[in-house]
PDB file of C-alpha atoms in Angstrom:
ATOM      1  CA  MET A 243      82.648 -22.805  69.259  1.00  0.00           C
ATOM      2  CA  ILE A 244      83.620 -25.025  66.367  1.00  0.00           C
ATOM      3  CA  THR A 245      80.906 -25.294  63.804  1.00  0.00           C
ATOM      4  CA  ALA A 246      80.345 -28.210  61.458  1.00  0.00           C
ATOM      5  CA  LYS A 247      80.201 -27.596  57.753  1.00  0.00           C
ATOM      6  CA  ASP A 248      78.800 -29.573  54.851  1.00  0.00           C
ATOM      7  CA  THR A 249      81.388 -31.408  52.797  1.00  0.00           C
ATOM      8  CA  ALA A 250      81.232 -32.372  49.132  1.00  0.00           C
ATOM      9  CA  THR A 251      80.072 -35.873  50.098  1.00  0.00           C
ATOM     10  CA  GLY A 252      77.059 -34.473  51.877  1.00  0.00           C
ATOM     11  CA  GLY A 253      78.300 -35.304  55.373  1.00  0.00           C
ATOM     12  CA  ARG A 254      79.133 -32.996  58.247  1.00  0.00           C
ATOM     13  CA  HIS A 255      82.786 -32.296  59.060  1.00  0.00           C
ATOM     14  CA  ARG A 256      84.489 -30.523  61.973  1.00  0.00           C
ATOM     15  CA  SER A 257      87.936 -29.124  61.222  1.00  0.00           C
ATOM     16  CA  CYS A 258      89.907 -29.477  64.441  1.00  0.00           C
ATOM     17  CA  ALA A 259      92.361 -31.785  66.168  1.00  0.00           C
ATOM     18  CA  THR A 260      89.549 -33.254  68.273  1.00  0.00           C
ATOM     19  CA  SER A 261      87.723 -34.510  65.224  1.00  0.00           C
ATOM     20  CA  PHE A 262      90.910 -36.200  63.992  1.00  0.00           C
ATOM     21  CA  ARG A 263      91.396 -37.963  67.303  1.00  0.00           C
ATOM     22  CA  THR A 264      87.760 -39.046  67.305  1.00  0.00           C
ATOM     23  CA  TRP A 265      88.050 -40.331  63.737  1.00  0.00           C
ATOM     24  CA  PHE A 266      91.315 -42.149  64.528  1.00  0.00           C
ATOM     25  CA  ARG A 267      89.797 -43.847  67.600  1.00  0.00           C
ATOM     26  CA  ARG A 268      86.718 -44.898  65.592  1.00  0.00           C
ATOM     27  CA  VAL A 269      88.749 -46.310  62.681  1.00  0.00           C
ATOM     28  CA  THR A 270      91.593 -48.013  64.568  1.00  0.00           C
ATOM     29  CA  GLY A 271      89.896 -48.823  67.856  1.00  0.00           C
ATOM     30  CA  ARG A 272      92.664 -47.190  69.917  1.00  0.00           C
ATOM     31  CA  ALA A 273      93.518 -43.716  71.116  1.00  0.00           C
ATOM     32  CA  TYR A 274      95.798 -41.543  69.011  1.00  0.00           C
ATOM     33  CA  GLY A 275      99.246 -41.038  70.473  1.00  0.00           C
ATOM     34  CA  ALA A 276     102.820 -40.656  69.352  1.00  0.00           C
ATOM     35  CA  THR A 277     104.765 -43.878  69.119  1.00  0.00           C
ATOM     36  CA  ALA A 278     107.732 -44.552  71.365  1.00  0.00           C
ATOM     37  CA  GLU A 279     110.035 -44.173  68.356  1.00  0.00           C
ATOM     38  CA  ALA A 280     108.627 -40.743  67.525  1.00  0.00           C
ATOM     39  CA  THR A 281     108.945 -39.668  71.156  1.00  0.00           C
ATOM     40  CA  ARG A 282     112.591 -40.697  71.158  1.00  0.00           C
ATOM     41  CA  ILE A 283     113.423 -38.938  67.877  1.00  0.00           C
ATOM     42  CA  PHE A 284     111.526 -35.658  68.225  1.00  0.00           C
ATOM     43  CA  PRO A 285     112.908 -33.133  70.717  1.00  0.00           C
ATOM     44  CA  ALA A 286     111.026 -32.145  73.825  1.00  0.00           C
ATOM     45  CA  VAL A 287     109.247 -28.783  73.765  1.00  0.00           C
ATOM     46  CA  GLY A 288     111.857 -27.431  76.175  1.00  0.00           C
ATOM     47  CA  ASP A 289     114.605 -28.170  73.663  1.00  0.00           C
ATOM     48  CA  LEU A 290     113.216 -25.586  71.274  1.00  0.00           C
ATOM     49  CA  ILE A 291     114.898 -22.539  72.739  1.00  0.00           C
ATOM     50  CA  ASP A 292     114.931 -18.856  71.866  1.00  0.00           C
ATOM     51  CA  HIS A 293     117.759 -16.936  70.234  1.00  0.00           C
ATOM     52  CA  PRO A 294     120.715 -16.415  72.630  1.00  0.00           C
ATOM     53  CA  ASP A 295     120.178 -12.626  72.729  1.00  0.00           C
ATOM     54  CA  VAL A 296     116.574 -13.130  73.829  1.00  0.00           C
ATOM     55  CA  ARG A 297     117.642 -15.566  76.555  1.00  0.00           C
ATOM     56  CA  VAL A 298     120.314 -13.139  77.784  1.00  0.00           C
ATOM     57  CA  MET A 299     117.787 -10.310  77.953  1.00  0.00           C
ATOM     58  CA  GLN A 300     115.381 -12.492  79.969  1.00  0.00           C
ATOM     59  CA  LEU A 301     118.144 -13.554  82.368  1.00  0.00           C
ATOM     60  CA  ARG A 302     119.298  -9.960  82.926  1.00  0.00           C
ATOM     61  CA  ALA A 303     115.753  -9.077  83.939  1.00  0.00           C
ATOM     62  CA  LEU A 304     116.042 -11.447  86.936  1.00  0.00           C
ATOM     63  CA  GLY A 305     118.160  -9.017  88.916  1.00  0.00           C
ATOM     64  CA  ASP A 306     121.801  -8.382  89.729  1.00  0.00           C
ATOM     65  CA  VAL A 307     123.408 -10.819  87.271  1.00  0.00           C
ATOM     66  CA  GLU A 308     126.325 -10.676  84.861  1.00  0.00           C
ATOM     67  CA  VAL A 309     125.671 -12.737  81.728  1.00  0.00           C
ATOM     68  CA  ARG A 310     128.392 -14.016  79.400  1.00  0.00           C
ATOM     69  CA  PHE A 311     128.471 -16.328  76.408  1.00  0.00           C
ATOM     70  CA  ASP A 312     130.581 -19.456  76.847  1.00  0.00           C
ATOM     71  CA  PRO A 313     131.555 -20.915  73.450  1.00  0.00           C
ATOM     72  CA  GLU A 314     132.767 -24.126  75.136  1.00  0.00           C
ATOM     73  CA  PHE A 315     129.476 -24.750  76.926  1.00  0.00           C
ATOM     74  CA  VAL A 316     128.486 -28.407  76.500  1.00  0.00           C
ATOM     75  CA  PRO A 317     124.711 -28.907  76.884  1.00  0.00           C
ATOM     76  CA  ARG A 318     123.512 -31.840  78.981  1.00  0.00           C
ATOM     77  CA  GLU A 319     120.217 -32.980  80.386  1.00  0.00           C
ATOM     78  CA  CYS A 320     118.892 -30.607  83.056  1.00  0.00           C
ATOM     79  CA  GLY A 321     119.294 -31.930  86.579  1.00  0.00           C
ATOM     80  CA  TRP A 322     116.735 -29.567  88.085  1.00  0.00           C
ATOM     81  CA  CYS A 323     113.835 -30.975  86.073  1.00  0.00           C
ATOM     82  CA  PRO A 324     114.710 -34.662  85.619  1.00  0.00           C
ATOM     83  CA  GLY A 325     112.662 -36.586  83.110  1.00  0.00           C
ATOM     84  CA  SER A 326     111.672 -33.508  81.108  1.00  0.00           C
ATOM     85  CA  ARG A 327     114.412 -34.084  78.488  1.00  0.00           C
ATOM     86  CA  ARG A 328     115.322 -30.390  78.515  1.00  0.00           C
ATOM     87  CA  ILE A 329     118.905 -29.439  77.763  1.00  0.00           C
ATOM     88  CA  THR A 330     121.061 -27.128  79.835  1.00  0.00           C
ATOM     89  CA  THR A 331     121.687 -23.693  78.383  1.00  0.00           C
ATOM     90  CA  VAL A 332     122.657 -21.718  81.513  1.00  0.00           C
ATOM     91  CA  ARG A 333     125.485 -22.200  84.008  1.00  0.00           C
ATOM     92  CA  VAL A 334     124.935 -20.410  87.324  1.00  0.00           C
ATOM     93  CA  HIS A 335     127.962 -19.592  89.476  1.00  0.00           C
ATOM     94  CA  GLY A 336     126.966 -18.967  93.071  1.00  0.00           C
ATOM     95  CA  ALA A 337     129.076 -17.001  95.550  1.00  0.00           C
ATOM     96  CA  PRO A 338     127.826 -18.176  98.960  1.00  0.00           C
ATOM     97  CA  ASP A 339     129.423 -17.981 102.368  1.00  0.00           C
ATOM     98  CA  PRO A 340     132.090 -20.729 102.509  1.00  0.00           C
ATOM     99  CA  HIS A 341     130.963 -21.632 106.035  1.00  0.00           C
ATOM    100  CA  ASP A 342     127.265 -22.031 105.161  1.00  0.00           C
ATOM    101  CA  PRO A 343     126.182 -25.474 106.454  1.00  0.00           C
ATOM    102  CA  HIS A 344     122.987 -25.608 104.350  1.00  0.00           C
ATOM    103  CA  ASN A 345     124.467 -26.917 101.060  1.00  0.00           C
ATOM    104  CA  PRO A 346     124.507 -23.623  99.126  1.00  0.00           C
ATOM    105  CA  LEU A 347     124.651 -23.394  95.347  1.00  0.00           C
ATOM    106  CA  GLN A 348     128.205 -23.339  94.006  1.00  0.00           C
ATOM    107  CA  VAL A 349     127.744 -24.145  90.304  1.00  0.00           C
ATOM    108  CA  ALA A 350     124.655 -25.454  88.513  1.00  0.00           C
ATOM    109  CA  GLN A 351     123.937 -26.179  84.854  1.00  0.00           C
ATOM    110  CA  VAL A 352     120.238 -25.813  84.149  1.00  0.00           C
ATOM    111  CA  CYS A 353     117.784 -25.346  81.304  1.00  0.00           C
ATOM    112  CA  HIS A 354     116.439 -21.880  80.560  1.00  0.00           C
ATOM    113  CA  GLY A 355     113.041 -22.754  82.045  1.00  0.00           C
ATOM    114  CA  CYS A 356     114.550 -23.736  85.400  1.00  0.00           C
ATOM    115  CA  ALA A 357     116.795 -20.656  85.421  1.00  0.00           C
ATOM    116  CA  MET A 358     113.753 -18.418  85.016  1.00  0.00           C
ATOM    117  CA  GLN A 359     111.726 -20.001  87.824  1.00  0.00           C
ATOM    118  CA  PRO A 360     110.927 -17.861  90.873  1.00  0.00           C
ATOM    119  CA  TYR A 361     112.617 -20.440  93.138  1.00  0.00           C
ATOM    120  CA  GLY A 362     115.219 -21.585  90.598  1.00  0.00           C
ATOM    121  CA  PRO A 363     119.002 -21.600  90.826  1.00  0.00           C
ATOM    122  CA  VAL A 364     119.468 -17.955  89.790  1.00  0.00           C
ATOM    123  CA  ARG A 365     117.225 -16.749  92.606  1.00  0.00           C
ATOM    124  CA  GLN A 366     118.914 -19.169  94.999  1.00  0.00           C
ATOM    125  CA  ALA A 367     122.352 -17.807  94.055  1.00  0.00           C
ATOM    126  CA  LEU A 368     121.110 -14.228  94.466  1.00  0.00           C
ATOM    127  CA  VAL A 369     119.776 -14.964  97.941  1.00  0.00           C
ATOM    128  CA  GLU A 370     122.812 -16.956  99.119  1.00  0.00           C
ATOM    129  CA  ARG A 371     125.552 -14.615  97.904  1.00  0.00           C
ATOM    130  CA  ILE A 372     127.781 -13.183 100.595  1.00  0.00           C
ATOM    131  CA  ASP A 373     128.971 -10.058  98.742  1.00  0.00           C
ATOM    132  CA  LEU A 374     125.910  -8.034  97.790  1.00  0.00           C
ATOM    133  CA  THR A 375     127.996  -5.585  95.765  1.00  0.00           C
ATOM    134  CA  ARG A 376     129.022  -8.230  93.202  1.00  0.00           C
ATOM    135  CA  PRO A 377     126.555  -9.664  90.670  1.00  0.00           C
ATOM    136  CA  ILE A 378     125.993 -13.381  90.169  1.00  0.00           C
ATOM    137  CA  ARG A 379     127.822 -14.740  87.111  1.00  0.00           C
ATOM    138  CA  LEU A 380     125.803 -16.611  84.484  1.00  0.00           C
ATOM    139  CA  GLU A 381     127.231 -18.328  81.425  1.00  0.00           C
ATOM    140  CA  VAL A 382     124.934 -18.978  78.467  1.00  0.00           C
ATOM    141  CA  CYS A 383     125.266 -21.477  75.669  1.00  0.00           C
ATOM    142  CA  PRO A 384     125.502 -19.530  72.386  1.00  0.00           C
TER     143      PRO A 384
END
């Protein structure tokens, strides 16, 4: 529970983000929100990624995968989570049956969040692979 405290002016003051939003709404008459310009300039939360070694360790924990760094990896917007403004940091190379009629995963560039999902492209490549003795190849942006 956030408690109010007496300020030097004799009033009561709550020190939290909620009190700022309440004050802003009272003073300006509108809700507080980031401007469109600020939204365009500042990166999305998904763009703030961990150190490459941490990402590699997390990807290796997914199962039978071989992870490499690709110095020529060009990040793009993730196609698995459109609209999120996340950048791709992982390239998944699937090894499915060439005669599979169900549109298997061949190659996908995804953000780290999508790669780590339980039903993401890494899991899909692991399930669809034809040779269970060979690991799935992942390339990571350094």
